[in-house]
mmCIF file of C-alpha atoms in Angstrom:
data_model
loop_
_atom_site.group_PDB
_atom_site.id
_atom_site.type_symbol
_atom_site.label_atom_id
_atom_site.label_comp_id
_atom_site.label_asym_id
_atom_site.label_seq_id
_atom_site.Cartn_x
_atom_site.Cartn_y
_atom_site.Cartn_z
ATOM 1 C CA MET Z 1 88.868 44.941 207.563
ATOM 2 C CA ALA Z 2 87.726 41.335 207.311
ATOM 3 C CA LYS Z 3 90.449 38.792 206.647
ATOM 4 C CA ARG Z 4 90.128 35.919 204.196
ATOM 5 C CA ILE Z 5 90.768 32.870 206.376
ATOM 6 C CA LEU Z 6 90.861 29.288 205.107
ATOM 7 C CA PHE Z 7 90.608 26.461 207.612
ATOM 8 C CA LEU Z 8 92.305 23.365 206.208
ATOM 9 C CA LEU Z 9 90.707 20.444 208.060
ATOM 10 C CA ASN Z 10 92.379 17.068 207.601
ATOM 11 C CA ARG Z 11 91.622 15.263 210.865
ATOM 12 C CA ALA Z 12 88.961 12.640 211.498
ATOM 13 C CA PRO Z 13 86.458 13.476 214.270
ATOM 14 C CA TYR Z 14 86.119 11.742 217.681
ATOM 15 C CA GLY Z 15 89.506 9.978 217.703
ATOM 16 C CA SER Z 16 91.126 13.180 218.909
ATOM 17 C CA SER Z 17 89.929 16.652 219.819
ATOM 18 C CA TYR Z 18 91.609 18.258 216.793
ATOM 19 C CA ALA Z 19 88.494 18.268 214.623
ATOM 20 C CA LEU Z 20 86.201 19.706 217.298
ATOM 21 C CA GLU Z 21 88.710 22.358 218.343
ATOM 22 C CA ALA Z 22 89.336 23.447 214.764
ATOM 23 C CA LEU Z 23 85.607 23.614 214.119
ATOM 24 C CA GLU Z 24 85.140 25.866 217.164
ATOM 25 C CA SER Z 25 87.815 28.170 215.737
ATOM 26 C CA VAL Z 26 85.927 28.262 212.429
ATOM 27 C CA LEU Z 27 82.723 29.287 214.209
ATOM 28 C CA VAL Z 28 84.510 31.972 216.233
ATOM 29 C CA ALA Z 29 86.160 33.417 213.114
ATOM 30 C CA ALA Z 30 82.791 33.445 211.353
ATOM 31 C CA LEU Z 31 81.136 35.091 214.375
ATOM 32 C CA PHE Z 32 83.689 37.885 214.089
ATOM 33 C CA ASP Z 33 82.612 38.467 210.477
ATOM 34 C CA GLN Z 34 85.819 37.248 208.872
ATOM 35 C CA GLN Z 35 85.591 35.851 205.337
ATOM 36 C CA VAL Z 36 85.845 32.205 206.352
ATOM 37 C CA SER Z 37 86.182 29.177 204.074
ATOM 38 C CA VAL Z 38 86.846 25.554 204.908
ATOM 39 C CA LEU Z 39 88.717 22.941 202.881
ATOM 40 C CA PHE Z 40 88.258 19.332 203.971
ATOM 41 C CA LYS Z 41 91.159 17.059 202.954
ATOM 42 C CA GLY Z 42 92.095 13.436 203.655
ATOM 43 C CA ALA Z 43 90.698 12.096 206.934
ATOM 44 C CA GLY Z 44 88.927 15.448 207.391
ATOM 45 C CA LEU Z 45 86.292 14.261 204.928
ATOM 46 C CA HIS Z 46 85.041 11.915 207.653
ATOM 47 C CA GLN Z 47 83.745 14.964 209.536
ATOM 48 C CA LEU Z 48 81.143 15.348 206.787
ATOM 49 C CA LEU Z 49 79.627 11.883 206.996
ATOM 50 C CA LYS Z 50 75.896 11.642 207.646
ATOM 51 C CA GLY Z 51 74.381 9.886 210.663
ATOM 52 C CA GLN Z 52 77.077 10.744 213.206
ATOM 53 C CA ASP Z 53 76.160 10.388 216.894
ATOM 54 C CA GLY Z 54 78.848 11.769 219.157
ATOM 55 C CA ALA Z 55 76.767 10.963 222.241
ATOM 56 C CA ALA Z 56 77.649 7.305 221.685
ATOM 57 C CA VAL Z 57 81.192 8.192 222.843
ATOM 58 C CA GLY Z 58 80.214 11.056 225.118
ATOM 59 C CA GLN Z 59 81.150 13.758 222.621
ATOM 60 C CA ARG Z 60 79.343 16.475 220.695
ATOM 61 C CA THR Z 61 78.294 15.488 217.175
ATOM 62 C CA VAL Z 62 80.731 17.141 214.770
ATOM 63 C CA GLY Z 63 78.503 16.554 211.762
ATOM 64 C CA LYS Z 64 75.648 18.457 213.433
ATOM 65 C CA MET Z 65 77.923 21.375 214.304
ATOM 66 C CA LEU Z 66 79.058 21.529 210.679
ATOM 67 C CA GLY Z 67 75.435 22.017 209.696
ATOM 68 C CA ALA Z 68 75.582 25.411 211.444
ATOM 69 C CA LEU Z 69 78.362 26.732 209.219
ATOM 70 C CA PRO Z 70 76.112 28.140 206.482
ATOM 71 C CA GLU Z 71 74.018 29.973 209.118
ATOM 72 C CA TYR Z 72 77.265 31.498 210.451
ATOM 73 C CA GLY Z 73 77.910 32.898 206.991
ATOM 74 C CA VAL Z 74 80.630 30.411 206.091
ATOM 75 C CA ALA Z 75 80.093 30.322 202.349
ATOM 76 C CA GLY Z 76 83.142 28.488 201.077
ATOM 77 C CA LEU Z 77 82.787 24.789 201.936
ATOM 78 C CA PHE Z 78 85.265 22.825 199.852
ATOM 79 C CA VAL Z 79 86.249 19.170 199.653
ATOM 80 C CA CYS Z 80 89.426 17.731 198.123
ATOM 81 C CA ALA Z 81 88.165 15.682 195.149
ATOM 82 C CA PRO Z 82 91.207 13.342 195.047
ATOM 83 C CA SER Z 83 90.680 12.591 198.759
ATOM 84 C CA ALA Z 84 87.015 11.792 198.106
ATOM 85 C CA ALA Z 85 87.966 9.463 195.268
ATOM 86 C CA ARG Z 86 90.626 7.768 197.402
ATOM 87 C CA LEU Z 87 88.159 7.259 200.266
ATOM 88 C CA GLY Z 88 85.307 6.219 197.975
ATOM 89 C CA LEU Z 89 83.092 9.098 199.097
ATOM 90 C CA THR Z 90 80.721 11.190 196.972
ATOM 91 C CA GLU Z 91 78.644 14.305 197.641
ATOM 92 C CA GLY Z 92 75.712 12.050 198.555
ATOM 93 C CA ASP Z 93 77.648 10.850 201.595
ATOM 94 C CA PHE Z 94 78.089 14.351 203.005
ATOM 95 C CA CYS Z 95 75.809 16.017 205.527
ATOM 96 C CA LEU Z 96 75.909 19.410 203.821
ATOM 97 C CA PRO Z 97 76.386 20.839 200.337
ATOM 98 C CA VAL Z 98 80.051 21.223 199.420
ATOM 99 C CA THR Z 99 82.114 22.136 196.373
ATOM 100 C CA LEU Z 100 84.544 19.446 195.193
ATOM 101 C CA LEU Z 101 87.915 20.825 194.106
ATOM 102 C CA ASP Z 102 90.809 19.244 192.274
ATOM 103 C CA HIS Z 103 94.375 20.219 193.189
ATOM 104 C CA ASP Z 104 94.397 23.218 190.845
ATOM 105 C CA GLY Z 105 91.171 24.479 192.384
ATOM 106 C CA GLN Z 106 92.585 24.055 195.885
ATOM 107 C CA ARG Z 107 95.756 25.926 194.933
ATOM 108 C CA ARG Z 108 93.617 28.800 193.578
ATOM 109 C CA ILE Z 109 91.586 28.970 196.801
ATOM 110 C CA ILE Z 110 94.724 28.883 198.970
ATOM 111 C CA ASN Z 111 96.321 31.692 196.989
ATOM 112 C CA GLU Z 112 93.277 33.906 197.577
ATOM 113 C CA GLN Z 113 93.638 33.761 201.353
ATOM 114 C CA ASP Z 114 95.209 36.103 203.859
ATOM 115 C CA ILE Z 115 95.528 33.313 206.416
ATOM 116 C CA VAL Z 116 95.503 29.514 206.103
ATOM 117 C CA THR Z 117 95.225 27.617 209.358
ATOM 118 C CA GLY Z 118 94.290 24.216 210.670
ATOM 119 C CA MET K 1 101.077 35.671 195.736
ATOM 120 C CA ALA K 2 103.541 33.161 197.080
ATOM 121 C CA THR K 3 102.892 30.614 199.783
ATOM 122 C CA LEU K 4 105.407 29.094 202.214
ATOM 123 C CA HIS K 5 104.552 25.468 202.970
ATOM 124 C CA VAL K 6 105.887 24.327 206.356
ATOM 125 C CA LEU K 7 105.884 20.573 207.016
ATOM 126 C CA ASN K 8 106.417 19.111 210.478
ATOM 127 C CA LYS K 9 105.630 15.518 209.478
ATOM 128 C CA ALA K 10 107.308 13.680 206.579
ATOM 129 C CA ALA K 11 104.053 12.008 205.491
ATOM 130 C CA ALA K 12 102.473 15.440 204.928
ATOM 131 C CA TRP K 13 104.532 15.734 201.754
ATOM 132 C CA THR K 14 101.921 13.761 199.800
ATOM 133 C CA ASP K 15 99.240 16.346 200.655
ATOM 134 C CA CYS K 16 101.531 19.351 200.187
ATOM 135 C CA GLU K 17 103.292 18.470 196.927
ATOM 136 C CA PRO K 18 100.274 18.702 194.568
ATOM 137 C CA LEU K 19 99.377 22.157 195.883
ATOM 138 C CA LEU K 20 102.794 23.750 195.276
ATOM 139 C CA GLY K 21 102.668 26.660 192.872
ATOM 140 C CA PRO K 22 105.084 29.007 191.167
ATOM 141 C CA GLY K 23 106.883 31.273 193.649
ATOM 142 C CA ASP K 24 106.117 28.955 196.581
ATOM 143 C CA ALA K 25 108.751 27.453 198.873
ATOM 144 C CA VAL K 26 108.853 24.473 201.228
ATOM 145 C CA LEU K 27 110.393 24.439 204.695
ATOM 146 C CA LEU K 28 110.803 21.095 206.458
ATOM 147 C CA ILE K 29 110.892 21.355 210.259
ATOM 148 C CA GLU K 30 110.822 18.922 213.197
ATOM 149 C CA ASP K 31 109.959 15.413 211.913
ATOM 150 C CA GLY K 32 109.295 16.912 208.484
ATOM 151 C CA VAL K 33 113.061 16.856 207.828
ATOM 152 C CA TYR K 34 112.894 13.065 207.418
ATOM 153 C CA ALA K 35 111.141 13.748 204.106
ATOM 154 C CA ALA K 36 114.396 15.238 202.832
ATOM 155 C CA ARG K 37 116.235 11.926 202.814
ATOM 156 C CA GLN K 38 114.706 11.022 199.463
ATOM 157 C CA PRO K 39 114.948 13.253 196.389
ATOM 158 C CA LEU K 40 111.952 15.614 196.285
ATOM 159 C CA SER K 41 111.370 16.225 192.593
ATOM 160 C CA VAL K 42 109.708 19.618 192.555
ATOM 161 C CA ASP K 43 110.915 22.882 191.085
ATOM 162 C CA VAL K 44 110.360 25.089 194.129
ATOM 163 C CA PRO K 45 113.045 25.766 196.727
ATOM 164 C CA ILE K 46 113.122 23.203 199.537
ATOM 165 C CA ARG K 47 114.761 24.058 202.861
ATOM 166 C CA ALA K 48 115.289 21.929 205.952
ATOM 167 C CA LEU K 49 115.710 23.484 209.406
ATOM 168 C CA ASP K 50 119.320 22.772 210.369
ATOM 169 C CA PRO K 51 118.857 22.232 214.120
ATOM 170 C CA ASP K 52 116.178 19.614 213.418
ATOM 171 C CA VAL K 53 118.441 17.953 210.840
ATOM 172 C CA GLN K 54 121.350 17.848 213.283
ATOM 173 C CA ALA K 55 119.210 16.551 216.139
ATOM 174 C CA ARG K 56 118.085 13.622 214.007
ATOM 175 C CA GLY K 57 121.572 12.691 212.724
ATOM 176 C CA LEU K 58 120.656 13.591 209.131
ATOM 177 C CA SER K 59 123.436 16.079 208.476
ATOM 178 C CA GLY K 60 124.992 15.320 205.111
ATOM 179 C CA GLN K 61 122.257 12.828 204.230
ATOM 180 C CA LEU K 62 119.729 15.138 202.640
ATOM 181 C CA ALA K 63 118.650 15.000 199.009
ATOM 182 C CA PRO K 64 120.848 17.230 196.835
ATOM 183 C CA ASN K 65 118.109 19.784 196.118
ATOM 184 C CA VAL K 66 117.426 20.437 199.821
ATOM 185 C CA GLU K 67 119.215 23.411 201.353
ATOM 186 C CA LEU K 68 119.703 23.830 205.106
ATOM 187 C CA ALA K 69 118.013 26.754 206.853
ATOM 188 C CA SER K 70 118.793 28.444 210.166
ATOM 189 C CA PHE K 71 116.128 29.925 212.450
ATOM 190 C CA ASP K 72 116.936 33.345 210.942
ATOM 191 C CA ASP K 73 116.317 31.873 207.497
ATOM 192 C CA PHE K 74 113.004 30.511 208.840
ATOM 193 C CA VAL K 75 111.948 34.037 209.819
ATOM 194 C CA ALA K 76 113.133 35.454 206.483
ATOM 195 C CA LEU K 77 111.118 32.807 204.602
ATOM 196 C CA VAL K 78 107.939 33.582 206.531
ATOM 197 C CA VAL K 79 108.336 37.313 206.020
ATOM 198 C CA SER K 80 109.053 36.987 202.305
ATOM 199 C CA HIS K 81 105.867 35.014 201.534
ATOM 200 C CA ASP K 82 102.259 36.168 201.488
ATOM 201 C CA ARG K 83 100.967 33.355 203.648
ATOM 202 C CA VAL K 84 102.103 30.203 205.439
ATOM 203 C CA VAL K 85 100.400 26.813 205.208
ATOM 204 C CA THR K 86 101.450 24.327 207.892
ATOM 205 C CA TRP K 87 101.106 20.674 206.980
ATOM 206 C CA SER K 88 101.099 18.529 210.100
ATOM 207 C CA GLN K 89 99.681 15.210 208.968
#
């Protein structure tokens, strides 16, 4: 029975391996046909910026990997609206279509999950 | 459909607090217990893991609405909630 899993991603890419490792977990969960959603919060929004080039620092490009999520069946791609406002980012800055959520919306999504992980 | 919010960093409180809902609870662990030195004005139960409080010399210095928790309490809290969200930044 598929589990509803929400990945709460709040780390910037490249400065540490957190973002890449979490993203790999998202892809694995999706590969195993779990009901996977992702909520980007705080510094995690930087993973969504266009024009990333991980090769410049000898790393894989997180933004490009994110582009694969829809093909893996990850339907729920959410962004914390207050974080976006605080960071001065809008949907036009992001490398894939996302749904902006206020705190109430995020609470609703969290309460629908079986598992919330990072 | 209650959620237990576990914080292991004090600064994570700013991300956690707006997402607290009715029936939820907060458990401060590791460096998260430093958040309990100021009053945390929310109406959900807030617990702080006693060993982490003792280790950091904070015994007796926690905000009045924060209750200490043992490791057994930690387990009981996890079991009595539908899901756990860990805030680590």
